[in-house]
Amino acid sequence: MRVDALTSTLEQRVLPNDLDLNLHMNNGRFLTVCDLSRVDLFIRTGLLALMLKQKWAPIIVRHTMDYKKPLRPFQKYTVSMSITRWDEKYFYATHQFLSRGKVVAEGESTAVLLGREGVVPPEKVIEAVTARQNRTAVESH
């Protein structure tokens, strides 16, 4: 996954351990699934390897979610997450849950990568991921 296309899409199904007392997906489970989307993106871009090597820790500093429709037991859904922008400190991502062609929840998260010296500037992260991807591409040819 190239850094110019930072989107993760996962196909899921509501499982019994996802349910709350109302027998629909628990609001906290939506946030956990957003975490899974981020980890998928970390792996696909090569960022996870860099985070382990550099001892960078991903930290969510803010997350919002608007719930529009319930997800029932065993219902299929798709969650997509896109890094939409970044500034000198934060990465911003949008999250969208779809089922049966309808949006069931949408949200946004703000995150940083924390290193030994504090917050790692997003530009430095993007440069490191791009360099790693370029090295990997050269090595595979």
PDB file of C-alpha atoms in Angstrom:
ATOM      1  CA  MET A   1       0.000   0.000   0.000  1.00  0.00           C
ATOM      2  CA  ARG A   2       1.597   3.230  -1.146  1.00  0.00           C
ATOM      3  CA  VAL A   3       1.559   6.335   1.048  1.00  0.00           C
ATOM      4  CA  ASP A   4      -0.429   8.158  -1.617  1.00  0.00           C
ATOM      5  CA  ALA A   5      -3.367   5.753  -1.124  1.00  0.00           C
ATOM      6  CA  LEU A   6      -3.757   5.375   2.629  1.00  0.00           C
ATOM      7  CA  THR A   7      -7.021   3.454   2.853  1.00  0.00           C
ATOM      8  CA  SER A   8      -7.836   0.201   4.612  1.00  0.00           C
ATOM      9  CA  THR A   9     -11.037  -1.754   3.952  1.00  0.00           C
ATOM     10  CA  LEU A  10     -12.059  -4.779   6.002  1.00  0.00           C
ATOM     11  CA  GLU A  11     -15.052  -7.081   5.570  1.00  0.00           C
ATOM     12  CA  GLN A  12     -16.525  -8.125   8.922  1.00  0.00           C
ATOM     13  CA  ARG A  13     -19.510  -9.804  10.532  1.00  0.00           C
ATOM     14  CA  VAL A  14     -21.113  -8.971  13.895  1.00  0.00           C
ATOM     15  CA  LEU A  15     -20.266 -11.788  16.305  1.00  0.00           C
ATOM     16  CA  PRO A  16     -21.914 -12.616  19.634  1.00  0.00           C
ATOM     17  CA  ASN A  17     -19.044 -11.078  21.634  1.00  0.00           C
ATOM     18  CA  ASP A  18     -19.649  -7.765  19.769  1.00  0.00           C
ATOM     19  CA  LEU A  19     -23.165  -7.388  21.197  1.00  0.00           C
ATOM     20  CA  ASP A  20     -24.493  -5.240  24.001  1.00  0.00           C
ATOM     21  CA  LEU A  21     -27.668  -5.728  26.056  1.00  0.00           C
ATOM     22  CA  ASN A  22     -29.762  -4.364  23.166  1.00  0.00           C
ATOM     23  CA  LEU A  23     -28.433  -7.159  20.938  1.00  0.00           C
ATOM     24  CA  HIS A  24     -26.673  -4.867  18.520  1.00  0.00           C
ATOM     25  CA  MET A  25     -22.985  -4.102  18.077  1.00  0.00           C
ATOM     26  CA  ASN A  26     -21.642  -2.327  21.142  1.00  0.00           C
ATOM     27  CA  ASN A  27     -20.434   1.233  20.564  1.00  0.00           C
ATOM     28  CA  GLY A  28     -17.032   0.315  22.032  1.00  0.00           C
ATOM     29  CA  ARG A  29     -16.652  -2.500  19.519  1.00  0.00           C
ATOM     30  CA  PHE A  30     -16.892   0.049  16.685  1.00  0.00           C
ATOM     31  CA  LEU A  31     -13.811   1.751  18.134  1.00  0.00           C
ATOM     32  CA  THR A  32     -11.984  -1.575  18.424  1.00  0.00           C
ATOM     33  CA  VAL A  33     -12.724  -2.289  14.768  1.00  0.00           C
ATOM     34  CA  CYS A  34     -11.306   1.163  13.929  1.00  0.00           C
ATOM     35  CA  ASP A  35      -8.126   0.048  15.737  1.00  0.00           C
ATOM     36  CA  LEU A  36      -8.023  -3.077  13.563  1.00  0.00           C
ATOM     37  CA  SER A  37      -8.271  -0.883  10.463  1.00  0.00           C
ATOM     38  CA  ARG A  38      -5.306   1.154  11.641  1.00  0.00           C
ATOM     39  CA  VAL A  39      -3.230  -1.963  12.301  1.00  0.00           C
ATOM     40  CA  ASP A  40      -4.109  -3.258   8.817  1.00  0.00           C
ATOM     41  CA  LEU A  41      -2.839   0.019   7.356  1.00  0.00           C
ATOM     42  CA  PHE A  42       0.346  -0.142   9.497  1.00  0.00           C
ATOM     43  CA  ILE A  43       1.100  -3.633   8.182  1.00  0.00           C
ATOM     44  CA  ARG A  44       0.272  -2.930   4.530  1.00  0.00           C
ATOM     45  CA  THR A  45       2.363   0.245   4.345  1.00  0.00           C
ATOM     46  CA  GLY A  46       5.358  -1.164   6.229  1.00  0.00           C
ATOM     47  CA  LEU A  47       4.818   1.347   9.022  1.00  0.00           C
ATOM     48  CA  LEU A  48       4.503  -1.417  11.619  1.00  0.00           C
ATOM     49  CA  ALA A  49       8.075  -2.578  10.940  1.00  0.00           C
ATOM     50  CA  LEU A  50       9.293   1.020  11.253  1.00  0.00           C
ATOM     51  CA  MET A  51       7.367   1.558  14.492  1.00  0.00           C
ATOM     52  CA  LEU A  52       8.936  -1.544  16.005  1.00  0.00           C
ATOM     53  CA  LYS A  53      12.436  -0.598  14.836  1.00  0.00           C
ATOM     54  CA  GLN A  54      12.186   3.053  15.911  1.00  0.00           C
ATOM     55  CA  LYS A  55      10.154   2.291  19.048  1.00  0.00           C
ATOM     56  CA  TRP A  56       7.355   4.580  17.875  1.00  0.00           C
ATOM     57  CA  ALA A  57       3.972   4.134  19.555  1.00  0.00           C
ATOM     58  CA  PRO A  58       0.695   5.054  17.808  1.00  0.00           C
ATOM     59  CA  ILE A  59      -1.531   7.104  20.117  1.00  0.00           C
ATOM     60  CA  ILE A  60      -5.132   8.123  19.427  1.00  0.00           C
ATOM     61  CA  VAL A  61      -5.635  11.556  20.966  1.00  0.00           C
ATOM     62  CA  ARG A  62      -9.238  12.044  19.864  1.00  0.00           C
ATOM     63  CA  HIS A  63     -11.940   9.899  18.318  1.00  0.00           C
ATOM     64  CA  THR A  64     -15.517  10.734  17.397  1.00  0.00           C
ATOM     65  CA  MET A  65     -18.181   8.397  16.071  1.00  0.00           C
ATOM     66  CA  ASP A  66     -21.713   9.065  14.855  1.00  0.00           C
ATOM     67  CA  TYR A  67     -23.961   6.003  15.009  1.00  0.00           C
ATOM     68  CA  LYS A  68     -26.749   6.031  12.440  1.00  0.00           C
ATOM     69  CA  LYS A  69     -28.126   2.458  12.323  1.00  0.00           C
ATOM     70  CA  PRO A  70     -27.629  -0.644  14.492  1.00  0.00           C
ATOM     71  CA  LEU A  71     -25.645  -3.669  13.408  1.00  0.00           C
ATOM     72  CA  ARG A  72     -27.466  -6.878  14.399  1.00  0.00           C
ATOM     73  CA  PRO A  73     -26.032 -10.314  15.236  1.00  0.00           C
ATOM     74  CA  PHE A  74     -24.209 -11.949  12.292  1.00  0.00           C
ATOM     75  CA  GLN A  75     -24.870  -8.961  10.030  1.00  0.00           C
ATOM     76  CA  LYS A  76     -22.103  -8.371   7.485  1.00  0.00           C
ATOM     77  CA  TYR A  77     -20.488  -4.968   7.290  1.00  0.00           C
ATOM     78  CA  THR A  78     -17.504  -3.230   5.746  1.00  0.00           C
ATOM     79  CA  VAL A  79     -15.318  -0.759   7.558  1.00  0.00           C
ATOM     80  CA  SER A  80     -13.044   1.593   5.668  1.00  0.00           C
ATOM     81  CA  MET A  81     -10.447   3.907   7.126  1.00  0.00           C
ATOM     82  CA  SER A  82      -8.559   6.586   5.237  1.00  0.00           C
ATOM     83  CA  ILE A  83      -5.805   8.904   6.337  1.00  0.00           C
ATOM     84  CA  THR A  84      -7.261  12.108   4.930  1.00  0.00           C
ATOM     85  CA  ARG A  85      -4.616  14.624   5.984  1.00  0.00           C
ATOM     86  CA  TRP A  86      -1.876  15.502   8.414  1.00  0.00           C
ATOM     87  CA  ASP A  87      -0.311  18.621   9.803  1.00  0.00           C
ATOM     88  CA  GLU A  88       2.910  19.316  11.714  1.00  0.00           C
ATOM     89  CA  LYS A  89       1.809  17.083  14.621  1.00  0.00           C
ATOM     90  CA  TYR A  90      -1.277  14.979  13.891  1.00  0.00           C
ATOM     91  CA  PHE A  91      -2.609  12.424  11.434  1.00  0.00           C
ATOM     92  CA  TYR A  92      -6.369  12.612  10.728  1.00  0.00           C
ATOM     93  CA  ALA A  93      -8.379   9.581   9.645  1.00  0.00           C
ATOM     94  CA  THR A  94     -11.998   9.020   8.674  1.00  0.00           C
ATOM     95  CA  HIS A  95     -13.817   5.779   9.434  1.00  0.00           C
ATOM     96  CA  GLN A  96     -16.965   4.565   7.724  1.00  0.00           C
ATOM     97  CA  PHE A  97     -19.039   1.471   8.474  1.00  0.00           C
ATOM     98  CA  LEU A  98     -21.351   0.265   5.697  1.00  0.00           C
ATOM     99  CA  SER A  99     -23.908  -2.522   5.648  1.00  0.00           C
ATOM    100  CA  ARG A 100     -26.403  -3.375   2.933  1.00  0.00           C
ATOM    101  CA  GLY A 101     -25.293  -0.305   1.014  1.00  0.00           C
ATOM    102  CA  LYS A 102     -26.040   2.089   3.876  1.00  0.00           C
ATOM    103  CA  VAL A 103     -23.801   4.026   6.227  1.00  0.00           C
ATOM    104  CA  VAL A 104     -24.302   2.698   9.759  1.00  0.00           C
ATOM    105  CA  ALA A 105     -21.576   4.748  11.478  1.00  0.00           C
ATOM    106  CA  GLU A 106     -18.986   7.389  10.632  1.00  0.00           C
ATOM    107  CA  GLY A 107     -16.175   8.875  12.630  1.00  0.00           C
ATOM    108  CA  GLU A 108     -12.852  10.634  12.703  1.00  0.00           C
ATOM    109  CA  SER A 109      -9.725   9.993  14.691  1.00  0.00           C
ATOM    110  CA  THR A 110      -6.707  12.140  15.394  1.00  0.00           C
ATOM    111  CA  ALA A 111      -3.430  10.396  16.135  1.00  0.00           C
ATOM    112  CA  VAL A 112       0.252  10.881  16.741  1.00  0.00           C
ATOM    113  CA  LEU A 113       3.270   8.635  16.694  1.00  0.00           C
ATOM    114  CA  LEU A 114       5.189   8.993  19.910  1.00  0.00           C
ATOM    115  CA  GLY A 115       8.932   8.352  19.897  1.00  0.00           C
ATOM    116  CA  ARG A 116      11.742   8.597  22.433  1.00  0.00           C
ATOM    117  CA  GLU A 117      11.991  12.346  21.849  1.00  0.00           C
ATOM    118  CA  GLY A 118       8.239  13.000  21.850  1.00  0.00           C
ATOM    119  CA  VAL A 119       5.826  13.345  18.941  1.00  0.00           C
ATOM    120  CA  VAL A 120       7.287  12.234  15.619  1.00  0.00           C
ATOM    121  CA  PRO A 121       6.320  14.794  12.945  1.00  0.00           C
ATOM    122  CA  PRO A 122       4.044  13.236  10.301  1.00  0.00           C
ATOM    123  CA  GLU A 123       6.344  14.440   7.500  1.00  0.00           C
ATOM    124  CA  LYS A 124       9.183  12.413   9.048  1.00  0.00           C
ATOM    125  CA  VAL A 125       6.910   9.356   9.254  1.00  0.00           C
ATOM    126  CA  ILE A 126       5.822   9.711   5.608  1.00  0.00           C
ATOM    127  CA  GLU A 127       9.455  10.137   4.493  1.00  0.00           C
ATOM    128  CA  ALA A 128      10.495   7.023   6.435  1.00  0.00           C
ATOM    129  CA  VAL A 129       7.616   4.917   5.052  1.00  0.00           C
ATOM    130  CA  THR A 130       8.305   6.107   1.487  1.00  0.00           C
ATOM    131  CA  ALA A 131      12.023   5.335   1.815  1.00  0.00           C
ATOM    132  CA  ARG A 132      11.261   1.860   3.194  1.00  0.00           C
ATOM    133  CA  GLN A 133       8.780   1.160   0.401  1.00  0.00           C
ATOM    134  CA  ASN A 134      11.306   2.294  -2.223  1.00  0.00           C
ATOM    135  CA  ARG A 135      14.031   0.047  -0.706  1.00  0.00           C
ATOM    136  CA  THR A 136      11.631  -2.896  -0.610  1.00  0.00           C
ATOM    137  CA  ALA A 137      10.618  -2.321  -4.243  1.00  0.00           C
ATOM    138  CA  VAL A 138      14.256  -2.224  -5.371  1.00  0.00           C
ATOM    139  CA  GLU A 139      15.128  -5.356  -3.382  1.00  0.00           C
ATOM    140  CA  SER A 140      12.219  -7.311  -4.876  1.00  0.00           C
ATOM    141  CA  HIS A 141      13.340  -6.619  -8.460  1.00  0.00           C
TER     142      HIS A 141
END
